[in-house]
Backbone as a ProteinNet text record, in pm:
[ID]
protein_1_A
[PRIMARY]
MRSRSLINLGIILLILVINWRVPEETRQKIMARPITELSPAKIHHIAITRKQSTLSLTKKKDGLWYIDQQPEVAANETLVRLLLEVAKLKSIKEYPANELNLSDIQLNPALVQLRFNDIKINFGITEQINGYRYIQIGKQVHLVKDTGLALFSTEAHYFTKGKMPLLNP
[TERTIARY]
-6723.3	-6660.3	-6645.8	-6744.3	-6743.1	-6625.8	-6595.8	-6485.6	-6350.1	-6338.2	-6213.7	-6192.7	-6297.4	-6287.7	-6246.1	-6299.4	-6261.9	-6115	-6069.5	-5928.3	-5839	-5875.2	-5796.7	-5795.4	-5909	-5917.3	-5829.2	-5830.4	-5745.8	-5597.9	-5559.3	-5418.9	-5379	-5466.8	-5438.1	-5422.5	-5511.2	-5500.7	-5370.4	-5331.2	-5205.6	-5086.4	-5085.8	-4976.9	-4973.3	-5089.8	-5095	-5041.2	-5076.8	-5028.4	-4876.6	-4824.4	-4679.3	-4608.5	-4660.8	-4599.4	-4607.7	-4712.6	-4726.5	-4630.1	-4613.6	-4533	-4383.1	-4333.4	-4189.6	-4144.1	-4211.1	-4166.6	-4174.3	-4268.9	-4279	-4154.7	-4109.6	-3988.9	-3866.5	-3859.2	-3747.7	-3749.2	-3867.3	-3880.3	-3832.6	-3866.8	-3822.5	-3670.8	-3607	-3461.1	-3397	-3453.8	-3398.9	-3418	-3534.3	-3565.3	-3502.7	-3454.7	-3393.6	-3273.5	-3268.4	-3157.2	-3084.1	-2958.4	-2883.3	-2947	-2933.9	-2993.1	-2916	-2789.4	-2710.6	-2639.3	-2598.9	-2519.5	-2370.2	-2339.4	-2200.3	-2127.2	-2011	-1921.5	-1840.5	-1822.1	-1741.7	-1604.2	-1548.2	-1417.3	-1422.8	-1540	-1555.4	-1584.9	-1605	-1636	-1505.5	-1495.8	-1374.2	-1401.2	-1530.1	-1563.7	-1687.8	-1682.9	-1795.1	-1819.8	-1946.6	-1982.5	-2100.4	-2092.8	-2202.2	-2250.5	-2376.6	-2432.3	-2539.8	-2517.8	-2615.8	-2664.7	-2762.3	-2816.3	-2708	-2615.9	-2517.9	-2385.9	-2356	-2224	-2217.1	-2106.4	-2076.6	-1936.1	-1921.8	-1791.5	-1763.4	-1648.6	-1613	-1486.1	-1490.7	-1377.1	-1340.7	-1212.1	-1165.5	-1064.2	-1078.2	-982.7	-869.9	-749.4	-632.9	-567.4	-468.1	-399	-337.2	-300.8	-241	-345.3	-474.1	-581.2	-635.8	-578.5	-625.5	-724.9	-808.3	-908.7	-857.9	-892.1	-850.7	-970	-970.8	-1071.8	-1029.2	-1123.6	-1094.7	-1090.2	-974.2	-952.5	-806	-772.2	-632.1	-580.1	-475	-402	-481.9	-451.2	-518.8	-492.1	-597.2	-586	-633.7	-559.1	-599.6	-728.4	-817.1	-946.6	-938	-1026.8	-1038.4	-1093.5	-1010.1	-1047.6	-1165.6	-1176.7	-1288.5	-1420.6	-1426.4	-1549.7	-1578.8	-1476.2	-1496	-1552.8	-1499.9	-1553.3	-1700.9	-1737.6	-1878.5	-1964.8	-1914.8	-1988.1	-2004.5	-1898.2	-1902.6	-2001.2	-2026.1	-2123.1	-2263.6	-2292.1	-2424.5	-2455.2	-2355.8	-2377.2	-2429.6	-2404.6	-2447.3	-2575	-2636	-2759.1	-2863.7	-2942.5	-3048.7	-3180.5	-3251.1	-3382.1	-3485.3	-3551.8	-3653.8	-3783.6	-3810.2	-3930.3	-3901	-3962	-3940.4	-4070.9	-4073.8	-4191.6	-4147.8	-4232.6	-4204.6	-4214	-4116.7	-4112.6	-4234.2	-4288.6	-4402.7	-4532.6	-4531.8	-4650.9	-4647.8	-4540.4	-4525.9	-4516.4	-4555.2	-4533	-4394.4	-4295.5	-4155.8	-4127.5	-4201.1	-4176.8	-4224.4	-4325.8	-4373	-4268.4	-4186.2	-4083.4	-3944.6	-3943.8	-3823.8	-3719.7	-3770.7	-3681.6	-3678.2	-3767.4	-3769.6	-3799.1	-3700	-3557.2	-3513.2	-3405.9	-3353.3	-3283.4	-3286.8	-3211.3	-3062.4	-3018.1	-2877.6	-2874.3	-2779.9	-2759	-2617.9	-2608.6	-2480.6	-2463	-2347	-2321.7	-2200	-2220.1	-2111.4	-2090	-1974.2	-1947.6	-2061.1	-2147.4	-2259.1	-2394.4	-2397.5	-2523.7	-2556.7	-2675	-2719.9	-2817.3	-2792.6	-2879	-2928.9	-3059.8	-3120.9	-3173.2	-3143	-3186.9	-3299.6	-3410.2	-3523.6	-3537.4	-3659.3	-3686.9	-3698.1	-3708.1	-3735.5	-3885	-3936.4	-4078.5	-4095.9	-4214	-4233	-4252	-4294.6	-4326	-4200	-4116.5	-3996.9	-3867.1	-3873.3	-3752.3	-3669.2	-3729.3	-3657.1	-3648.7	-3539.6	-3518.7	-3562	-3627.3	-3661.5	-3539.3	-3501.1	-3395.8	-3444.1	-3398.1	-3438.2	-3315.1	-3326.1	-3224.8	-3300.3	-3279.5	-3350.3	-3500.1	-3572.9	-3719.3	-3775.9	-3689.2	-3733.5	-3704.1	-3797.2	-3777.8	-3770.3	-3668.6	-3645.8	-3661.4	-3701.1	-3693.3	-3574.7	-3484.6	-3364.6	-3349.3	-3271.4	-3238.9	-3165.7	-3199.9	-3141.7	-2991.8	-2917.7	-2771.8	-2715.8	-2802.5	-2754.9	-2716.7	-2809.8	-2787.5	-2677.5	-2643.2	-2539.1	-2406.8	-2376.3	-2251.6	-2248.5	-2362.2	-2367.4	-2369.2	-2407.6	-2409.8	-2283.6	-2188.3	-2060.5	-1986.7	-1929.3	-1856.2	-1736	-1702.9	-1598	-1464.3	-1426.9	-1294.2	-1279.5	-1391.4	-1383.1	-1347.8	-1363.7	-1328.5	-1178.9	-1102.6	-957.8	-898	-791.4	-726.4	-686.1	-715.1	-677.2	-787.6	-893.1	-1005.8	-1117.1	-1195.4	-1309.8	-1421.2	-1536.8	-1646.2	-1718.8	-1787.7	-1880.4	-2013.4	-2058.9	-2181.5	-2299.4	-2398.2	-2521.5	-2624	-2677.2	-2774	-2902.7
-7084	-6966.6	-6856.6	-6845.4	-6741.2	-6759.3	-6882.2	-6905.3	-6874.1	-6902.5	-6870.2	-6718.5	-6643	-6496	-6444.1	-6504.4	-6462.4	-6494	-6608.9	-6644.9	-6546.7	-6516.6	-6420.8	-6282.7	-6240.7	-6111.9	-6112.5	-6224	-6236.4	-6228.8	-6293.3	-6290	-6148.1	-6079.2	-5940.8	-5851.8	-5869.2	-5789.7	-5819.1	-5945.6	-5983.4	-5918.2	-5919	-5855.9	-5705.7	-5641.1	-5497	-5464.8	-5546.5	-5524.1	-5540.5	-5643.7	-5665.7	-5549	-5505.1	-5392.3	-5263.6	-5246	-5126.5	-5132.5	-5248.8	-5264.1	-5249	-5307.7	-5301.2	-5157.7	-5079.7	-4941.1	-4862	-4892.1	-4823.6	-4851	-4975.1	-5008.5	-4942.5	-4942.9	-4878.1	-4728.7	-4668.8	-4525.4	-4492.1	-4575.1	-4550.9	-4555.2	-4648.3	-4656.9	-4533	-4486.1	-4368.6	-4243.8	-4231	-4110.8	-4111	-4224.6	-4230.1	-4136.7	-4053.6	-3959.2	-3983.2	-3942	-3962.6	-3886.3	-3941.4	-3876.2	-3751.9	-3742	-3621.3	-3581.5	-3457.7	-3409	-3424.6	-3480.6	-3494.2	-3602.5	-3569.8	-3669.4	-3727.8	-3859.3	-3916.8	-3851.1	-3801.4	-3735.4	-3604.2	-3542.4	-3414.6	-3432.5	-3556	-3581.8	-3588.8	-3511.6	-3511	-3546	-3556.4	-3593.8	-3682.8	-3791.1	-3884.3	-3904.9	-3902.1	-3935.4	-4031.2	-4135.8	-4232.1	-4221	-4180.6	-4164.9	-4269.9	-4348.4	-4447.6	-4403.7	-4473.6	-4436.3	-4432.6	-4527	-4539.2	-4467.2	-4431	-4372.8	-4302.6	-4230.4	-4166.5	-4206.2	-4242.9	-4272.3	-4162.6	-4099.3	-3988.4	-4022.7	-4000	-4028.2	-3901.4	-3877.6	-3760	-3801.8	-3741	-3765	-3662.7	-3711	-3623.5	-3589.6	-3504.4	-3458.2	-3572.4	-3679	-3792.2	-3875.3	-3835	-3905	-4024.4	-4056.4	-4169.5	-4121	-4214	-4184.2	-4228	-4148.4	-4176.8	-4164.3	-4249.2	-4239.8	-4126.9	-4037.5	-3924.2	-3971.7	-3997.6	-4036.4	-4010.3	-4020.1	-4003.5	-4137.1	-4192.1	-4145.9	-4173.8	-4099.4	-4113.6	-4252.3	-4315.2	-4451.1	-4452.2	-4520.5	-4533.3	-4614.6	-4570.7	-4637.8	-4746.6	-4843.7	-4952.4	-4893.2	-4887.7	-4823	-4892.9	-5023.5	-5096.7	-5051.2	-5041.2	-4995.9	-4850.2	-4768.3	-4627.3	-4616.9	-4696.2	-4694.5	-4734	-4833.8	-4874.1	-4760.3	-4689.5	-4574.4	-4466.1	-4438.7	-4333.5	-4365.7	-4494.2	-4534.8	-4485.3	-4464.4	-4416.9	-4282.5	-4197.2	-4065.4	-4077.5	-4191.3	-4211.1	-4294.2	-4331.2	-4410.1	-4338.6	-4415.2	-4358.3	-4359.3	-4249.7	-4238.3	-4302.5	-4404.8	-4473.3	-4394	-4337.4	-4256	-4158.1	-4039.3	-3944.8	-3877.6	-3836.5	-3775	-3654.3	-3552.7	-3445.6	-3503.1	-3472.9	-3528.9	-3488.2	-3369.1	-3322.9	-3396.5	-3479.3	-3557.4	-3698.4	-3732.6	-3866.7	-3859.1	-3967.1	-3978.5	-4040.8	-3956	-4000.5	-4101.7	-4095.4	-4193	-4332.6	-4341.4	-4472.2	-4544.8	-4470.1	-4531.7	-4515.5	-4487.2	-4476.6	-4380	-4264.3	-4155.6	-4046.8	-4055.5	-3959.2	-4032.3	-4073.7	-4061.2	-4165.2	-4134	-4223.3	-4343.2	-4455.8	-4573.4	-4541.3	-4478.2	-4439.5	-4309.4	-4222.9	-4103	-4107.5	-4086.8	-4079.8	-3935.3	-3878.5	-3740.2	-3736.7	-3680	-3652.5	-3502.2	-3456.3	-3313.4	-3255.3	-3171.8	-3112.8	-3172.1	-3272.5	-3333.2	-3450	-3441.9	-3547.9	-3639.9	-3770.2	-3871.7	-3961	-3956.4	-4039.2	-4167.8	-4279.7	-4410.1	-4462.1	-4499.5	-4557.4	-4705	-4754.4	-4896	-4923.1	-5050.7	-5087.5	-5108	-5069.9	-5094	-5241.4	-5294	-5439	-5499.5	-5422.4	-5480.8	-5510.6	-5409.6	-5426.7	-5429.5	-5403	-5400.9	-5275.2	-5169	-5042.7	-4975.1	-4903.1	-4836	-4690.1	-4644.2	-4503	-4427.9	-4322.6	-4234.7	-4090.9	-4007.5	-3867.1	-3779.8	-3686.2	-3582.6	-3450.7	-3370.5	-3243.3	-3263.8	-3200.4	-3205.9	-3311.9	-3398.9	-3504.6	-3642.1	-3733.9	-3874.3	-3952.5	-4035.2	-4113.9	-4262.1	-4337.2	-4483.1	-4522.6	-4602.4	-4646.5	-4796.8	-4858.5	-4999.6	-5009.3	-5108.7	-5121.8	-5143.2	-5058	-5064.3	-5154.9	-5212.2	-5298.9	-5218	-5201.9	-5122.9	-5184	-5309.9	-5376	-5300.9	-5243.7	-5168.1	-5050	-4984.4	-4865.7	-4900.6	-5021.6	-5060.5	-5137.4	-5143.2	-5209.1	-5135.5	-5210	-5148.2	-5070.3	-4963.6	-4870.6	-4939.1	-5037.1	-5097.1	-5171.2	-5209.8	-5274.3	-5175.7	-5046.4	-4946.7	-4918.5	-4979.1	-4959.5	-5044.1	-4994.2	-5061.5	-5203.4	-5298.6	-5437.2	-5520.1	-5456.8	-5530.8	-5540.3	-5645.8	-5661.6	-5727.7	-5660.6	-5718.9	-5828.1	-5911.1	-6005.9	-5934	-5902.5	-5826.1	-5920.7	-5901	-5978.7	-5895.2	-5942.8	-5863	-5842.4
1540.7	1483.9	1589.1	1677.1	1779.3	1876	1916.7	2010.6	1945.5	1815.9	1745.4	1741.9	1721.6	1720.5	1857.1	1963.2	2098.2	2126.9	2080.3	2099	2023.7	1898.1	1819.2	1885.4	1936.6	2005.1	2130.2	2202.7	2321.6	2287	2178.3	2134.7	2094.6	2023.2	1983.1	2106.1	2203.7	2326.7	2400.5	2405.3	2470.5	2400.4	2268.9	2192.6	2219.1	2223.3	2251.1	2390.1	2488.4	2625	2630.7	2566.2	2565.4	2496.4	2382.4	2311.1	2391.2	2467.3	2550.4	2668.4	2727.6	2848.9	2822.1	2718.4	2690.2	2666.9	2583.8	2568.6	2699.9	2786.5	2916.1	3000.2	3006.1	3082	3020.2	2888.2	2819.7	2846.9	2843.9	2870.3	3010.8	3108.7	3246.1	3256.6	3186.3	3191.6	3130.6	3019.4	2952.7	3038.2	3100.1	3177.2	3316.1	3362.5	3495.3	3497.5	3599.3	3609.7	3740.3	3747.4	3871.3	3987.5	4107.9	4225.1	4266.3	4225.4	4252.2	4123.5	4118.4	4005.8	4035.2	4152.2	4195.2	4117.1	4070.3	4013	4128.5	4133.1	4241.2	4255.1	4145	4151.2	4229.8	4238.7	4309.7	4458.5	4501.1	4642	4720.4	4827.3	4909	5054.5	5090.3	5228	5226.5	5303.3	5317	5465.6	5504.1	5642.7	5639.1	5719.4	5734	5877.5	5893.7	6027.4	6049.2	6153.1	6197.2	6334	6385.9	6517.4	6623.8	6619.5	6726.7	6699.2	6572.9	6547	6411.8	6393.1	6265.4	6223	6097	6038.4	5937.4	5948.4	5861.3	5783.9	5651.4	5563.4	5487.1	5468.5	5395.7	5290.2	5171.4	5063.5	5077.4	5081.9	5100.7	4966.4	4972.7	4851.9	4772.3	4838.8	4767.2	4691.9	4700.8	4630.6	4704.9	4818.7	4898.4	5003.3	5048.4	5149.9	5286.2	5387.2	5524.1	5617.7	5719.5	5824.6	5917.2	5945.3	6033.4	6177.4	6225.2	6364.8	6396.5	6519.8	6561.4	6610.7	6560	6442.3	6315.1	6210.4	6082.3	6023.5	5968.8	5916	5771	5683.4	5543	5534.3	5445.7	5429.4	5322.6	5332.9	5236	5105.3	5003	4876.3	4808	4822.8	4761.9	4821.6	4953.4	5017.6	4984.9	4977	4941.6	4800.5	4706.6	4569.7	4567.7	4647.2	4655	4708.6	4807.7	4860.7	4754.6	4680.6	4579.1	4467	4442.8	4340.7	4374.3	4500.5	4541.4	4476.2	4458	4396.8	4254.1	4188.9	4050.5	4038.3	4151.2	4144.6	4060.7	3988.4	3905.5	3982.1	3974.7	4037.6	3945.9	3994.5	3916.3	3920.5	4037	4055.7	4167.8	4162.3	4271	4311.2	4437.6	4497.5	4580.1	4589.3	4685.4	4827	4910.6	5046.6	5128.3	5103.6	5183.4	5149.6	5046.2	5011.2	5070.1	5139.8	5196.8	5348.1	5413.3	5556.9	5573.9	5599	5601.4	5711.4	5820.1	5927.2	5885.6	5800.3	5752.8	5668.6	5598.8	5514.3	5577	5703.8	5788.4	5732	5687.6	5648.6	5755.1	5851	5961.1	6090.9	6165.7	6137.2	6034.3	5964.4	5860.6	5923.7	5854	5898.7	5899.8	5791.7	5776	5696.6	5729.9	5649.3	5591.5	5462.1	5393	5348.1	5375	5334.3	5242.9	5123.7	5030.2	5031.4	5075.8	5092.7	5176.4	5117	5192.1	5154.7	5069.5	5026.5	5118.2	5180.9	5272.1	5199.5	5211.7	5151.7	5264.3	5289	5393.4	5331	5394.4	5345.5	5432.7	5367.7	5437.5	5403.2	5414.5	5388.9	5238.6	5203.3	5064.6	5049.5	4932.6	4907.7	4874	4901.1	4899.5	4761.2	4664.7	4534.3	4453.3	4431.6	4348.2	4427	4555.4	4636.8	4619.3	4563.1	4549.7	4685.8	4708.3	4836.6	4827.8	4935.7	4947.5	4998	4927.1	4976.7	4962.8	5052.1	5050	5034.3	4941	4923.5	4921.3	5022.7	5031.5	5040	4950.1	4952.3	4858.8	4806.8	4716.4	4775.7	4753.9	4790.1	4659.4	4647.5	4526.7	4558.8	4457.7	4463.3	4377.3	4433.5	4361.5	4380.3	4292	4313.9	4445.6	4524.5	4658	4647.9	4718.2	4713.4	4821	4899.8	5007.2	5128.5	5216.6	5337.3	5422.9	5397.3	5476.9	5469.7	5353.9	5340.1	5436.4	5453	5538.4	5686.3	5717	5858.1	5897	5804.5	5832	5943	6034.2	6145	6093	6164.3	6120.9	6097.1	6179	6162.5	6029.3	5966.6	5836.1	5725.7	5752.9	5652.9	5650.2	5739.6	5736.2	5624.9	5567.5	5455.3	5494.9	5405.7	5430.4	5492.6	5542.5	5601.6	5498.4	5507.1	5419.4	5498.1	5508.2	5585.6	5508.9	5582.6	5522.7	5516.1	5395.1	5378.9	5366.2	5450.3	5442.1	5368.7	5256.4	5180.8	5256.6
[MASK]
+++++++++++++++++++++++++++++++++++++++++++++++++++++++++++++++++++++++++++++++++++++++++++++++++++++++++++++++++++++++++++++++++++++++++++++++++++++++++++++++++++++++++

């Protein structure tokens, strides 16, 4: 009789843990907020800065994106749309930047910096447990679903209209 009671108690504990865990995950999804208040429609300038170079894109009056160079070249709209999606990323968790060692998570210096208008987004490494990426905006560090740093390290010529890079995750 004693072993049956222990089994029943174990089953009850398992059910309680499952019921506790599911609402926690649901709560995190509901509470996740965008990392910026920017609407992609309000973005008119994008810059991607890597260690070796900067790629700058500008939205013109015709609504199309162009690479800032001479002569001006139309940008690959598919890649631009993927970049604009970053503005809508949801923050899974956030920390004050002054409480973290930014160099340990490669935010100082950042692996890549993405700039929308005047908002700078620094991309660091992914954390090892869930694969979320550390990003910094101002004095806050966020964990977000990894957007694939490969897009940001794509060579500039792939951003020209008609080109499409092979992205390695």
